[in-house]
DNA sequence: TTTGTATTTAAGTGATTGCTTAAATACATT
DNA sequence: AATGTATTTAAGCAATCACTTAAATACAAA
């Protein structure tokens, strides 16, 4: 039967095709939002970057050198993480002398605060 | 000077060493929390897994085959994502006949709901 | 103008990711 | 017992990640 070849999946006798279609429609309408949110979560889903975002929010602004000292990592390693965050528009920079201060971009403050608030949820995941 | 060799970083004349030390202490006390949260965010920071979590929450439970159909991906690809979520204790399974239903693990409902609620924040990131 | 400081960029590397296809496993149904 | 269905596991692979070291850039200060 052509149908199954096209679907390229198993033949579920008891599948609820209404449910499947409803879910597909729903996802389609939210596709862009999922990609954007996944991007932010992916950036925050690295312990170093999560700490950087926490520190920038907490201290208002920090330079790569400060972060390097605080996190005990080389400056280039920090710089590359900051670049990712800046390319995504999550952090912004301000030059002062030869020091470059990084801070959380105004439009991203809310989502970053919300992400960091997850820290305070008890019982995050029992398996870890 | 030995100091700089040990620190292995740049020499910041204007560095605020009180700030640096305060931040270091603060991070140390929260280290484990950052690792756990980063793990969850990293798992959710993939569009496919984010959709899976959304669907499982929305539909209560779904089998790999359903998800394969809904997301238009092969069953093994879905299965491997589900394995990651299950290994992290975020989802759980229930057997019914030869179908295995996945759902969000009770203890993870809150954090997953909170993560999915980020979807509703307006102006997520302007750059994307 | 030379030196020093702060940062970024580049190149290289080993580890991890997310898929693919094929095979294995588990178990219903006939 | 044999076949079919649902799922997982394994192996392979290109792409990405997160670091390293070295070099380049930018600019302040002597």
Short mmCIF file of C-alpha atoms (C1' of nucleotides) in Angstrom, two decimals:
data_model
loop_
_atom_site.label_atom_id
_atom_site.label_comp_id
_atom_site.label_asym_id
_atom_site.label_seq_id
_atom_site.Cartn_x
_atom_site.Cartn_y
_atom_site.Cartn_z
CA UNK A 1 0.00 0.00 0.00
CA UNK A 2 1.43 3.33 -1.06
CA UNK A 3 0.08 5.11 2.00
CA UNK A 4 2.50 3.48 4.38
CA UNK A 5 5.47 3.92 2.09
CA UNK A 6 4.75 7.65 1.93
CA UNK A 7 4.21 7.93 5.66
CA UNK A 8 7.40 5.99 6.21
CA UNK A 9 6.35 4.94 9.66
CA UNK A 10 4.67 2.11 11.44
CA UNK A 11 1.07 1.18 10.88
CA UNK A 12 -0.80 2.05 14.02
CA UNK A 13 -4.11 0.26 14.08
CA UNK A 14 -5.29 2.24 17.08
CA UNK A 15 -3.85 5.62 16.12
CA UNK A 16 -6.14 8.56 16.74
CA UNK A 17 -5.86 10.37 13.42
CA UNK A 18 -7.93 13.31 14.65
CA UNK A 19 -5.46 13.83 17.46
CA UNK A 20 -2.51 13.50 15.09
CA UNK A 21 -3.95 16.10 12.72
CA UNK A 22 -4.92 18.49 15.46
CA UNK A 23 -1.40 18.33 16.89
CA UNK A 24 0.15 18.84 13.47
CA UNK A 25 -1.95 21.94 12.85
CA UNK A 26 -1.19 23.29 16.28
CA UNK A 27 2.55 22.84 15.84
CA UNK A 28 2.50 24.40 12.41
CA UNK A 29 0.97 27.58 13.79
CA UNK A 30 3.61 27.79 16.49
CA UNK A 31 6.62 26.64 14.47
CA UNK A 32 8.52 29.91 14.54
CA UNK A 33 7.98 30.39 18.26
CA UNK A 34 9.35 26.93 18.98
CA UNK A 35 12.49 27.64 16.97
CA UNK A 36 13.08 30.96 18.72
CA UNK A 37 12.47 29.58 22.19
CA UNK A 38 14.64 26.53 21.51
CA UNK A 39 17.44 28.87 20.44
CA UNK A 40 17.31 30.80 23.71
CA UNK A 41 17.07 27.63 25.78
CA UNK A 42 19.95 26.11 23.87
CA UNK A 43 22.13 29.13 24.61
CA UNK A 44 21.16 29.06 28.28
CA UNK A 45 21.52 25.28 28.33
CA UNK A 46 25.26 25.45 28.86
CA UNK A 47 26.52 25.85 32.42
CA UNK A 48 29.13 28.45 31.49
CA UNK A 49 26.71 30.63 29.55
CA UNK A 50 24.01 30.20 32.18
CA UNK A 51 26.45 31.47 34.79
CA UNK A 52 27.47 34.35 32.54
CA UNK A 53 23.85 35.40 32.12
CA UNK A 54 23.29 35.08 35.87
CA UNK A 55 26.36 37.20 36.60
CA UNK A 56 25.49 39.86 34.03
CA UNK A 57 22.01 40.15 35.46
CA UNK A 58 23.29 40.21 39.04
CA UNK A 59 26.19 42.63 38.55
CA UNK A 60 24.58 44.67 35.80
CA UNK A 61 27.71 44.66 33.64
CA UNK A 62 31.03 42.81 33.49
CA UNK A 63 33.95 42.67 31.08
CA UNK A 64 35.34 39.46 29.53
CA UNK A 65 38.32 39.71 31.85
CA UNK A 66 36.13 39.81 34.97
CA UNK A 67 34.17 36.81 33.76
CA UNK A 68 37.39 34.99 32.99
CA UNK A 69 38.56 35.52 36.57
CA UNK A 70 35.23 34.68 38.17
CA UNK A 71 34.66 31.54 36.15
CA UNK A 72 38.28 30.43 36.10
CA UNK A 73 38.40 30.13 32.34
CA UNK A 74 40.64 31.61 29.64
CA UNK A 75 39.64 34.93 28.12
CA UNK A 76 39.20 33.52 24.58
CA UNK A 77 36.88 30.81 25.91
CA UNK A 78 34.74 33.47 27.60
CA UNK A 79 34.89 35.72 24.56
CA UNK A 80 33.52 32.97 22.34
CA UNK A 81 30.58 32.37 24.66
CA UNK A 82 29.89 36.11 24.78
CA UNK A 83 29.95 36.22 20.99
CA UNK A 84 27.23 33.59 20.79
CA UNK A 85 25.08 35.51 23.24
CA UNK A 86 25.69 38.76 21.39
CA UNK A 87 24.98 37.26 17.96
CA UNK A 88 21.63 36.10 19.35
CA UNK A 89 20.89 39.60 20.58
CA UNK A 90 20.76 38.50 24.22
CA UNK A 91 23.63 40.65 25.45
CA UNK A 92 24.96 44.01 24.39
CA UNK A 93 28.24 45.85 24.81
CA UNK A 94 29.43 49.24 25.97
CA UNK A 95 32.94 50.48 25.48
CA UNK A 96 34.76 52.32 28.26
CA UNK A 97 38.43 53.01 27.62
CA UNK A 98 39.83 49.74 26.36
CA UNK A 99 37.43 47.72 28.45
CA UNK A 100 34.24 46.32 26.91
CA UNK A 101 31.36 45.88 29.30
CA UNK A 102 28.74 43.28 28.57
CA UNK A 103 25.19 43.41 29.89
CA UNK A 104 21.86 41.72 29.20
CA UNK A 105 20.13 43.45 26.28
CA UNK A 106 17.08 45.42 27.41
CA UNK A 107 14.59 43.46 25.28
CA UNK A 108 15.93 40.16 26.59
CA UNK A 109 15.82 41.06 30.27
CA UNK A 110 12.40 39.52 30.80
CA UNK A 111 13.07 36.16 29.20
CA UNK A 112 16.49 35.87 30.82
CA UNK A 113 15.04 36.73 34.22
CA UNK A 114 12.34 34.13 33.67
CA UNK A 115 14.90 31.52 32.68
CA UNK A 116 17.02 32.30 35.74
CA UNK A 117 13.93 32.15 37.94
CA UNK A 118 13.70 28.47 37.04
CA UNK A 119 16.67 28.12 39.35
CA UNK A 120 14.39 28.67 42.31
CA UNK A 121 11.93 25.92 41.45
CA UNK A 122 12.32 23.14 44.01
CA UNK A 123 12.65 19.53 42.91
CA UNK A 124 13.96 20.42 39.51
CA UNK A 125 14.59 16.92 38.30
CA UNK A 126 14.86 14.05 40.75
CA UNK A 127 17.09 11.94 38.52
CA UNK A 128 19.99 14.37 38.60
CA UNK B 1 55.16 38.19 38.83
CA UNK B 2 53.83 34.82 39.89
CA UNK B 3 50.34 36.18 40.53
CA UNK B 4 49.59 36.69 36.86
CA UNK B 5 51.00 33.36 35.83
CA UNK B 6 48.76 31.63 38.33
CA UNK B 7 45.73 33.65 37.37
CA UNK B 8 46.52 32.98 33.73
CA UNK B 9 44.54 35.98 32.57
CA UNK B 10 44.97 39.62 31.78
CA UNK B 11 46.10 42.17 34.29
CA UNK B 12 43.14 44.39 34.99
CA UNK B 13 44.31 47.56 36.62
CA UNK B 14 40.77 48.63 37.41
CA UNK B 15 39.38 45.24 38.35
CA UNK B 16 37.13 45.22 41.40
CA UNK B 17 38.60 42.31 43.33
CA UNK B 18 35.83 42.46 45.95
CA UNK B 19 33.27 42.00 43.22
CA UNK B 20 35.26 39.17 41.67
CA UNK B 21 35.53 37.34 44.98
CA UNK B 22 31.90 37.90 45.90
CA UNK B 23 30.82 36.48 42.54
CA UNK B 24 33.12 33.50 42.88
CA UNK B 25 31.72 32.66 46.32
CA UNK B 26 28.18 33.07 45.11
CA UNK B 27 28.73 30.78 42.14
CA UNK B 28 30.41 28.16 44.25
CA UNK B 29 27.39 27.91 46.53
CA UNK B 30 25.08 27.48 43.56
CA UNK B 31 27.30 25.26 41.40
CA UNK B 32 25.13 22.15 41.54
CA UNK B 33 21.97 24.08 40.80
CA UNK B 34 23.52 25.63 37.72
CA UNK B 35 24.56 22.24 36.39
CA UNK B 36 21.10 20.78 36.93
CA UNK B 37 19.28 23.71 35.41
CA UNK B 38 21.66 23.83 32.45
CA UNK B 39 20.93 20.13 31.85
CA UNK B 40 17.19 20.72 31.69
CA UNK B 41 17.57 23.79 29.50
CA UNK B 42 19.92 21.93 27.22
CA UNK B 43 17.38 19.13 26.76
CA UNK B 44 14.61 21.64 26.11
CA UNK B 45 16.91 23.68 23.90
CA UNK B 46 16.31 21.51 20.88
CA UNK B 47 13.25 22.28 18.76
CA UNK B 48 12.27 18.62 18.36
CA UNK B 49 12.48 17.86 22.08
CA UNK B 50 10.78 21.13 22.97
CA UNK B 51 7.87 20.15 20.72
CA UNK B 52 7.80 16.66 22.22
CA UNK B 53 7.55 18.10 25.73
CA UNK B 54 4.85 20.52 24.59
CA UNK B 55 2.88 17.71 22.99
CA UNK B 56 3.22 15.37 25.95
CA UNK B 57 2.02 18.08 28.28
CA UNK B 58 -0.84 19.07 25.96
CA UNK B 59 -2.03 15.56 25.08
CA UNK B 60 -1.14 13.96 28.40
CA UNK B 61 0.47 10.92 26.75
CA UNK B 62 1.66 9.87 23.31
CA UNK B 63 3.54 6.91 21.86
CA UNK B 64 6.73 7.19 19.75
CA UNK B 65 4.68 6.33 16.68
CA UNK B 66 2.26 9.22 17.26
CA UNK B 67 5.13 11.63 17.76
CA UNK B 68 6.78 10.31 14.62
CA UNK B 69 3.64 11.07 12.63
CA UNK B 70 3.00 14.44 14.21
CA UNK B 71 6.57 15.67 13.85
CA UNK B 72 7.21 14.04 10.48
CA UNK B 73 10.31 12.25 11.67
CA UNK B 74 11.44 8.64 11.67
CA UNK B 75 10.56 6.49 14.69
CA UNK B 76 14.21 5.85 15.67
CA UNK B 77 14.94 9.59 15.64
CA UNK B 78 12.00 10.18 17.98
CA UNK B 79 12.96 7.21 20.13
CA UNK B 80 16.45 8.60 20.66
CA UNK B 81 15.09 11.96 21.79
CA UNK B 82 12.68 10.22 24.15
CA UNK B 83 15.54 8.19 25.57
CA UNK B 84 17.41 11.37 26.48
CA UNK B 85 14.35 12.79 28.19
CA UNK B 86 13.73 9.55 30.03
CA UNK B 87 17.36 9.17 31.12
CA UNK B 88 17.12 12.64 32.63
CA UNK B 89 13.96 11.63 34.50
CA UNK B 90 11.83 14.20 32.67
CA UNK B 91 9.45 11.75 31.04
CA UNK B 92 8.12 8.38 32.09
CA UNK B 93 6.55 5.44 30.28
CA UNK B 94 3.48 3.25 30.61
CA UNK B 95 3.00 0.06 28.65
CA UNK B 96 -0.36 -0.78 27.10
CA UNK B 97 -0.34 -3.82 24.85
CA UNK B 98 2.64 -3.35 22.58
CA UNK B 99 2.35 0.41 22.67
CA UNK B 100 4.49 2.46 25.04
CA UNK B 101 2.97 5.72 26.16
CA UNK B 102 5.25 8.55 27.19
CA UNK B 103 4.23 11.36 29.52
CA UNK B 104 5.90 14.10 31.54
CA UNK B 105 7.14 12.69 34.85
CA UNK B 106 5.12 13.99 37.80
CA UNK B 107 8.07 15.64 39.55
CA UNK B 108 9.08 17.43 36.35
CA UNK B 109 5.65 18.82 35.51
CA UNK B 110 6.31 22.14 37.20
CA UNK B 111 9.64 22.92 35.60
CA UNK B 112 8.47 21.77 32.18
CA UNK B 113 5.34 23.87 32.47
CA UNK B 114 7.47 26.84 33.47
CA UNK B 115 9.80 26.30 30.53
CA UNK B 116 6.87 26.03 28.13
CA UNK B 117 5.35 29.17 29.63
CA UNK B 118 8.36 31.06 28.30
CA UNK B 119 6.70 30.56 24.94
CA UNK B 120 4.12 33.15 25.88
CA UNK B 121 6.58 35.91 26.72
CA UNK B 122 6.32 38.58 24.04
CA UNK B 123 9.41 39.97 22.35
CA UNK B 124 11.48 36.91 23.09
CA UNK B 125 14.61 38.01 21.31
CA UNK B 126 14.50 40.77 18.73
CA UNK B 127 17.49 39.51 16.78
CA UNK B 128 15.83 36.26 15.72
"C1'" DT C 1 56.26 55.99 18.64
"C1'" DT C 2 56.88 52.20 21.37
"C1'" DT C 3 54.99 49.37 24.86
"C1'" DG C 4 51.31 47.35 27.36
"C1'" DT C 5 46.49 46.05 28.11
"C1'" DA C 6 41.92 44.20 26.67
"C1'" DT C 7 39.67 41.81 23.49
"C1'" DT C 8 38.67 39.18 19.36
"C1'" DT C 9 39.66 36.06 15.72
"C1'" DA C 10 41.67 32.01 13.70
"C1'" DA C 11 43.04 27.36 13.42
"C1'" DG C 12 43.13 22.93 15.28
"C1'" DT C 13 41.18 19.12 18.06
"C1'" DG C 14 38.57 15.72 20.55
"C1'" DA C 15 33.87 15.06 22.10
"C1'" DT C 16 29.11 15.34 21.33
"C1'" DT C 17 24.88 15.88 18.57
"C1'" DG C 18 21.18 14.39 15.64
"C1'" DC C 19 20.18 12.13 12.11
"C1'" DT C 20 20.32 7.71 8.83
"C1'" DT C 21 19.70 2.71 7.85
"C1'" DA C 22 19.80 -1.86 9.48
"C1'" DA C 23 19.26 -5.09 12.94
"C1'" DA C 24 17.54 -6.63 17.32
"C1'" DT C 25 13.99 -7.07 20.76
"C1'" DA C 26 9.40 -7.62 22.64
"C1'" DC C 27 5.15 -9.05 22.37
"C1'" DA C 28 0.14 -9.49 20.00
"C1'" DT C 29 -2.41 -11.82 16.83
"C1'" DT C 30 -3.40 -15.38 13.70
"C1'" DA D 1 4.61 -21.75 15.84
"C1'" DA D 2 4.71 -18.09 12.48
"C1'" DT D 3 3.81 -13.51 11.26
"C1'" DG D 4 3.10 -8.71 12.15
"C1'" DT D 5 3.48 -4.48 14.90
"C1'" DA D 6 5.84 -1.21 18.07
"C1'" DT D 7 9.86 0.04 19.84
"C1'" DT D 8 14.75 0.17 20.89
"C1'" DT D 9 19.52 -0.38 19.90
"C1'" DA D 10 23.60 -0.22 17.08
"C1'" DA D 11 26.72 1.60 13.77
"C1'" DG D 12 28.06 5.17 10.84
"C1'" DC D 13 28.48 9.95 9.51
"C1'" DA D 14 28.47 14.95 8.78
"C1'" DA D 15 27.93 18.93 11.55
"C1'" DT D 16 28.45 21.41 15.64
"C1'" DC D 17 30.50 22.31 20.27
"C1'" DA D 18 33.73 23.95 23.56
"C1'" DC D 19 37.93 24.25 24.42
"C1'" DT D 20 43.20 25.16 23.34
"C1'" DT D 21 47.12 28.07 21.70
"C1'" DA D 22 48.73 31.55 18.71
"C1'" DA D 23 48.04 35.56 16.21
"C1'" DA D 24 45.63 39.75 15.12
"C1'" DT D 25 43.32 43.97 16.36
"C1'" DA D 26 42.37 48.14 18.94
"C1'" DC D 27 43.64 51.54 21.60
"C1'" DA D 28 45.69 53.84 26.12
"C1'" DA D 29 49.57 55.32 28.31
"C1'" DA D 30 54.44 56.18 28.85
#
